Amino acid sequence: MSVARAVPRRRSAVDAVASEIEDGIVEGRLRVGSRLGTRTELAGKYGVAPATVAEAVRVLEAKGLITTRTGPQGGVFVAQPTAQAVIGNGFLNLQDVTSTAIDCVRVIDALEPAVAQAAAEHRSEADVEDLGRLLDELRATWSDRVAGLRANWQLHRRIAEIVPNPVLKTVYLSLLAYVESHDDFYVADDGIPPNSRVRLEIHEELVGAIVSGDRAATAEAVRRHQTVYDDFLVVEAP
């Protein structure tokens, strides 16, 4: 089956400066707290216009990699990275490597047991209400391949939103968002199995297990949810 792949984009001067600084931070050559210089000094160092450095600084600040300070001893400094920054940078870097929606599906699949068990443990009355409503929407749209698929994603997104672990939740939801943005792969005739009654029953079991807080039933529902796709997640060798 054919899957669209990301094409590396041509780097601009801003990208080049930002990447040079980012590489130094990631590789440990530029340590936390290190002063990189003022914008003017950095423009001279990299041989670019001050406006280029200003934009590169904006990009790196948004990634949480650097911070700026004003005053006589001010300038651009290497920031202490947060977990959110590390995760965000990893996803941003995916645009420059060969990756596919199916790669994301495999990781989502691996995270599914932890997400479902956390949801079963921490679901609230409001969560239970929402899951029941989304399950009803899934039943109502299941006969339509595209609408059923999107209702399926909405249900899984809501399950993940229950998870208290911010890192697990962020990674799962980010991957799901990427998959949703590439739904052309899934609606293709050879993408995934049809919306069968068995697959709907598995989702009903999964929601029921989470709502009841039954860990064993949740684990079994997740196992069934994963194995039903096994024959359809095989990527042909190039």
mmCIF file of C-alpha atoms in Angstrom:
data_model
loop_
_atom_site.group_PDB
_atom_site.id
_atom_site.type_symbol
_atom_site.label_atom_id
_atom_site.label_comp_id
_atom_site.label_asym_id
_atom_site.label_seq_id
_atom_site.Cartn_x
_atom_site.Cartn_y
_atom_site.Cartn_z
ATOM 1 C CA MET A 1 0.000 0.000 0.000
ATOM 2 C CA SER A 2 1.235 3.473 -0.819
ATOM 3 C CA VAL A 3 1.743 6.028 1.954
ATOM 4 C CA ALA A 4 2.682 9.666 1.412
ATOM 5 C CA ARG A 5 6.000 10.609 2.957
ATOM 6 C CA ALA A 6 7.189 13.955 4.261
ATOM 7 C CA VAL A 7 9.547 15.805 1.930
ATOM 8 C CA PRO A 8 12.394 17.734 3.608
ATOM 9 C CA ARG A 9 11.970 21.438 2.930
ATOM 10 C CA ARG A 10 14.754 23.727 1.707
ATOM 11 C CA ARG A 11 16.387 25.542 4.617
ATOM 12 C CA SER A 12 16.312 29.325 4.836
ATOM 13 C CA ALA A 13 18.923 31.461 6.590
ATOM 14 C CA VAL A 14 16.666 31.521 9.652
ATOM 15 C CA ASP A 15 16.467 27.708 9.635
ATOM 16 C CA ALA A 16 20.234 27.423 9.245
ATOM 17 C CA VAL A 17 21.002 29.690 12.229
ATOM 18 C CA ALA A 18 18.310 28.128 14.414
ATOM 19 C CA SER A 19 19.490 24.603 13.522
ATOM 20 C CA GLU A 20 23.138 25.446 14.252
ATOM 21 C CA ILE A 21 22.249 26.715 17.718
ATOM 22 C CA GLU A 22 19.780 23.893 18.378
ATOM 23 C CA ASP A 23 22.323 21.247 17.375
ATOM 24 C CA GLY A 24 24.841 22.760 19.772
ATOM 25 C CA ILE A 25 22.316 22.593 22.614
ATOM 26 C CA VAL A 26 21.112 19.070 21.842
ATOM 27 C CA GLU A 27 24.651 17.721 21.419
ATOM 28 C CA GLY A 28 25.799 19.331 24.675
ATOM 29 C CA ARG A 29 28.275 21.784 23.161
ATOM 30 C CA LEU A 30 26.148 24.657 24.441
ATOM 31 C CA ARG A 31 25.273 24.055 28.082
ATOM 32 C CA VAL A 32 22.274 25.248 30.090
ATOM 33 C CA GLY A 33 22.829 28.829 31.221
ATOM 34 C CA SER A 34 25.507 29.556 28.610
ATOM 35 C CA ARG A 35 25.408 33.055 27.145
ATOM 36 C CA LEU A 36 25.310 32.896 23.349
ATOM 37 C CA GLY A 37 25.678 36.637 22.865
ATOM 38 C CA THR A 38 23.501 39.555 21.882
ATOM 39 C CA ARG A 39 21.480 39.501 18.680
ATOM 40 C CA THR A 40 24.075 41.820 17.117
ATOM 41 C CA GLU A 41 26.931 39.549 18.168
ATOM 42 C CA LEU A 42 25.116 36.489 16.821
ATOM 43 C CA ALA A 43 24.444 38.253 13.518
ATOM 44 C CA GLY A 44 28.189 38.870 13.173
ATOM 45 C CA LYS A 45 29.074 35.334 14.181
ATOM 46 C CA TYR A 46 26.764 33.709 11.610
ATOM 47 C CA GLY A 47 27.191 36.371 8.920
ATOM 48 C CA VAL A 48 23.479 37.141 8.617
ATOM 49 C CA ALA A 49 21.248 40.158 9.052
ATOM 50 C CA PRO A 50 20.047 41.104 12.564
ATOM 51 C CA ALA A 51 16.484 40.445 11.419
ATOM 52 C CA THR A 52 17.450 36.857 10.579
ATOM 53 C CA VAL A 53 18.881 36.334 14.070
ATOM 54 C CA ALA A 54 15.787 37.912 15.629
ATOM 55 C CA GLU A 55 13.570 35.423 13.812
ATOM 56 C CA ALA A 56 15.834 32.482 14.701
ATOM 57 C CA VAL A 57 15.729 33.571 18.338
ATOM 58 C CA ARG A 58 11.926 33.708 18.180
ATOM 59 C CA VAL A 59 11.816 30.157 16.793
ATOM 60 C CA LEU A 60 14.180 28.803 19.460
ATOM 61 C CA GLU A 61 12.334 30.606 22.262
ATOM 62 C CA ALA A 62 9.082 29.041 21.067
ATOM 63 C CA LYS A 63 10.780 25.629 21.326
ATOM 64 C CA GLY A 64 11.880 26.413 24.881
ATOM 65 C CA LEU A 65 15.560 26.024 24.008
ATOM 66 C CA ILE A 66 16.746 29.560 24.744
ATOM 67 C CA THR A 67 15.765 32.550 26.811
ATOM 68 C CA THR A 68 16.612 36.246 26.449
ATOM 69 C CA ARG A 69 17.537 38.799 29.097
ATOM 70 C CA THR A 70 17.810 42.567 28.902
ATOM 71 C CA GLY A 71 20.349 44.842 30.550
ATOM 72 C CA PRO A 72 24.143 45.240 30.452
ATOM 73 C CA GLN A 73 24.742 41.514 31.031
ATOM 74 C CA GLY A 74 21.794 40.491 28.887
ATOM 75 C CA GLY A 75 21.587 38.618 25.643
ATOM 76 C CA VAL A 76 20.559 35.153 24.497
ATOM 77 C CA PHE A 77 21.080 32.230 26.906
ATOM 78 C CA VAL A 78 20.575 28.463 26.731
ATOM 79 C CA ALA A 79 17.422 27.601 28.678
ATOM 80 C CA GLN A 80 16.746 24.681 31.000
ATOM 81 C CA PRO A 81 14.620 22.409 28.782
ATOM 82 C CA THR A 82 11.195 21.305 30.016
ATOM 83 C CA ALA A 83 9.586 17.965 29.224
ATOM 84 C CA GLN A 84 7.072 19.786 27.021
ATOM 85 C CA ALA A 85 9.882 21.453 25.076
ATOM 86 C CA VAL A 86 11.674 18.161 24.482
ATOM 87 C CA ILE A 87 8.475 16.499 23.245
ATOM 88 C CA GLY A 88 7.514 19.472 21.092
ATOM 89 C CA ASN A 89 10.947 19.645 19.499
ATOM 90 C CA GLY A 90 10.802 15.964 18.654
ATOM 91 C CA PHE A 91 7.530 16.374 16.819
ATOM 92 C CA LEU A 92 8.728 19.491 15.019
ATOM 93 C CA ASN A 93 11.776 17.589 13.812
ATOM 94 C CA LEU A 94 9.558 14.937 12.198
ATOM 95 C CA GLN A 95 8.913 17.364 9.336
ATOM 96 C CA ASP A 96 12.545 17.006 8.279
ATOM 97 C CA VAL A 97 12.702 13.210 8.293
ATOM 98 C CA THR A 98 10.982 10.453 6.388
ATOM 99 C CA SER A 99 7.947 9.470 8.448
ATOM 100 C CA THR A 100 4.468 8.183 7.743
ATOM 101 C CA ALA A 101 1.084 8.072 9.386
ATOM 102 C CA ILE A 102 1.517 4.345 9.854
ATOM 103 C CA ASP A 103 4.653 5.010 11.955
ATOM 104 C CA CYS A 104 2.481 7.112 14.249
ATOM 105 C CA VAL A 105 -0.200 4.416 14.393
ATOM 106 C CA ARG A 106 2.351 1.883 15.600
ATOM 107 C CA VAL A 107 3.422 4.171 18.442
ATOM 108 C CA ILE A 108 -0.197 4.975 19.320
ATOM 109 C CA ASP A 109 -0.822 1.238 19.438
ATOM 110 C CA ALA A 110 2.082 0.797 21.854
ATOM 111 C CA LEU A 111 0.764 3.578 24.110
ATOM 112 C CA GLU A 112 -2.843 2.342 24.062
ATOM 113 C CA PRO A 113 -2.581 0.004 27.104
ATOM 114 C CA ALA A 114 -1.179 2.764 29.349
ATOM 115 C CA VAL A 115 -3.734 5.296 28.107
ATOM 116 C CA ALA A 116 -6.715 2.976 28.577
ATOM 117 C CA GLN A 117 -5.626 1.803 32.040
ATOM 118 C CA ALA A 118 -5.062 5.400 33.200
ATOM 119 C CA ALA A 119 -8.501 6.343 31.875
ATOM 120 C CA ALA A 120 -10.105 3.393 33.688
ATOM 121 C CA GLU A 121 -8.442 4.458 36.927
ATOM 122 C CA HIS A 122 -9.125 8.187 36.753
ATOM 123 C CA ARG A 123 -12.430 8.588 34.863
ATOM 124 C CA SER A 124 -14.924 10.980 36.400
ATOM 125 C CA GLU A 125 -18.703 11.128 36.053
ATOM 126 C CA ALA A 126 -18.287 13.797 33.381
ATOM 127 C CA ASP A 127 -15.828 11.567 31.517
ATOM 128 C CA VAL A 128 -18.233 8.640 31.673
ATOM 129 C CA GLU A 129 -21.009 10.833 30.270
ATOM 130 C CA ASP A 130 -18.848 12.022 27.402
ATOM 131 C CA LEU A 131 -17.651 8.517 26.559
ATOM 132 C CA GLY A 132 -21.242 7.272 26.422
ATOM 133 C CA ARG A 133 -22.229 10.111 24.101
ATOM 134 C CA LEU A 134 -19.240 9.557 21.809
ATOM 135 C CA LEU A 135 -19.911 5.825 21.717
ATOM 136 C CA ASP A 136 -23.475 6.574 20.600
ATOM 137 C CA GLU A 137 -22.070 8.817 17.841
ATOM 138 C CA LEU A 138 -19.722 6.015 16.818
ATOM 139 C CA ARG A 139 -22.628 3.569 16.560
ATOM 140 C CA ALA A 140 -24.640 6.078 14.517
ATOM 141 C CA THR A 141 -21.846 6.734 11.989
ATOM 142 C CA TRP A 142 -20.177 3.327 11.924
ATOM 143 C CA SER A 143 -21.702 2.261 8.612
ATOM 144 C CA ASP A 144 -20.011 5.222 6.889
ATOM 145 C CA ARG A 145 -16.300 4.489 6.447
ATOM 146 C CA VAL A 146 -15.098 8.093 6.753
ATOM 147 C CA ALA A 147 -17.583 9.394 9.343
ATOM 148 C CA GLY A 148 -17.136 6.247 11.418
ATOM 149 C CA LEU A 149 -13.369 6.597 11.326
ATOM 150 C CA ARG A 150 -13.531 10.217 12.504
ATOM 151 C CA ALA A 151 -15.977 9.346 15.270
ATOM 152 C CA ASN A 152 -13.540 6.610 16.296
ATOM 153 C CA TRP A 153 -10.727 9.167 16.599
ATOM 154 C CA GLN A 154 -12.941 11.487 18.640
ATOM 155 C CA LEU A 155 -13.645 8.652 21.062
ATOM 156 C CA HIS A 156 -9.957 7.771 21.452
ATOM 157 C CA ARG A 157 -9.055 11.436 21.881
ATOM 158 C CA ARG A 158 -11.581 11.784 24.704
ATOM 159 C CA ILE A 159 -10.219 8.653 26.399
ATOM 160 C CA ALA A 160 -6.688 10.119 26.267
ATOM 161 C CA GLU A 161 -7.890 13.424 27.711
ATOM 162 C CA ILE A 162 -8.669 11.592 30.965
ATOM 163 C CA VAL A 163 -5.012 10.602 31.429
ATOM 164 C CA PRO A 164 -3.394 12.589 34.290
ATOM 165 C CA ASN A 165 0.185 12.028 33.068
ATOM 166 C CA PRO A 166 0.846 15.144 30.935
ATOM 167 C CA VAL A 167 3.705 13.548 28.986
ATOM 168 C CA LEU A 168 1.734 10.441 28.027
ATOM 169 C CA LYS A 169 -1.294 12.545 27.141
ATOM 170 C CA THR A 170 0.708 15.027 25.042
ATOM 171 C CA VAL A 171 2.552 12.355 23.070
ATOM 172 C CA TYR A 172 -0.596 10.335 22.392
ATOM 173 C CA LEU A 173 -2.739 13.315 21.371
ATOM 174 C CA SER A 174 0.013 14.787 19.196
ATOM 175 C CA LEU A 175 0.419 11.523 17.316
ATOM 176 C CA LEU A 176 -3.339 11.190 16.952
ATOM 177 C CA ALA A 177 -3.562 14.717 15.545
ATOM 178 C CA TYR A 178 -0.920 13.840 12.954
ATOM 179 C CA VAL A 179 -2.814 10.690 11.960
ATOM 180 C CA GLU A 180 -6.057 12.637 11.665
ATOM 181 C CA SER A 181 -4.385 15.131 9.350
ATOM 182 C CA HIS A 182 -3.452 12.249 7.040
ATOM 183 C CA ASP A 183 -6.842 10.581 6.826
ATOM 184 C CA ASP A 184 -6.414 10.089 3.056
ATOM 185 C CA PHE A 185 -4.363 7.004 3.933
ATOM 186 C CA TYR A 186 -7.143 5.544 6.055
ATOM 187 C CA VAL A 187 -10.088 6.179 3.773
ATOM 188 C CA ALA A 188 -8.334 4.425 0.880
ATOM 189 C CA ASP A 189 -9.904 1.069 0.050
ATOM 190 C CA ASP A 190 -6.758 -0.826 1.015
ATOM 191 C CA GLY A 191 -5.982 1.221 4.117
ATOM 192 C CA ILE A 192 -7.725 -0.529 7.007
ATOM 193 C CA PRO A 193 -10.424 -3.159 7.348
ATOM 194 C CA PRO A 194 -14.042 -2.087 6.827
ATOM 195 C CA ASN A 195 -15.988 -0.841 9.833
ATOM 196 C CA SER A 196 -17.080 -4.335 10.808
ATOM 197 C CA ARG A 197 -19.505 -5.241 13.571
ATOM 198 C CA VAL A 198 -16.635 -6.948 15.412
ATOM 199 C CA ARG A 199 -14.598 -3.734 15.512
ATOM 200 C CA LEU A 200 -17.593 -1.803 16.829
ATOM 201 C CA GLU A 201 -18.123 -4.410 19.545
ATOM 202 C CA ILE A 202 -14.467 -4.073 20.564
ATOM 203 C CA HIS A 203 -14.917 -0.316 21.040
ATOM 204 C CA GLU A 204 -18.070 -0.958 23.054
ATOM 205 C CA GLU A 205 -16.108 -3.363 25.255
ATOM 206 C CA LEU A 206 -13.282 -0.859 25.654
ATOM 207 C CA VAL A 207 -15.593 1.939 26.765
ATOM 208 C CA GLY A 208 -17.501 -0.408 29.056
ATOM 209 C CA ALA A 209 -14.285 -1.568 30.711
ATOM 210 C CA ILE A 210 -13.013 1.986 31.219
ATOM 211 C CA VAL A 211 -16.355 3.125 32.625
ATOM 212 C CA SER A 212 -16.435 0.199 35.068
ATOM 213 C CA GLY A 213 -12.808 0.697 36.087
ATOM 214 C CA ASP A 214 -12.121 -2.998 35.500
ATOM 215 C CA ARG A 215 -8.365 -3.241 34.783
ATOM 216 C CA ALA A 216 -8.463 -6.841 33.521
ATOM 217 C CA ALA A 217 -11.373 -6.127 31.179
ATOM 218 C CA THR A 218 -9.628 -2.963 29.965
ATOM 219 C CA ALA A 219 -6.445 -4.903 29.188
ATOM 220 C CA GLU A 220 -8.395 -7.533 27.253
ATOM 221 C CA ALA A 221 -10.329 -4.892 25.278
ATOM 222 C CA VAL A 222 -7.075 -3.146 24.366
ATOM 223 C CA ARG A 223 -5.550 -6.466 23.293
ATOM 224 C CA ARG A 224 -8.498 -7.161 21.009
ATOM 225 C CA HIS A 225 -8.413 -3.589 19.695
ATOM 226 C CA GLN A 226 -4.746 -3.957 18.751
ATOM 227 C CA THR A 227 -4.804 -7.454 17.266
ATOM 228 C CA VAL A 228 -7.748 -6.731 14.964
ATOM 229 C CA TYR A 229 -5.379 -4.477 12.984
ATOM 230 C CA ASP A 230 -2.354 -6.769 12.875
ATOM 231 C CA ASP A 231 -2.859 -7.934 9.307
ATOM 232 C CA PHE A 232 -3.450 -4.381 8.101
ATOM 233 C CA LEU A 233 -0.447 -2.623 9.649
ATOM 234 C CA VAL A 234 2.177 -4.475 7.641
ATOM 235 C CA VAL A 235 4.150 -2.052 5.487
ATOM 236 C CA GLU A 236 5.611 -3.568 2.347
ATOM 237 C CA ALA A 237 9.394 -3.488 2.097
ATOM 238 C CA PRO A 238 10.688 -0.935 -0.420
#
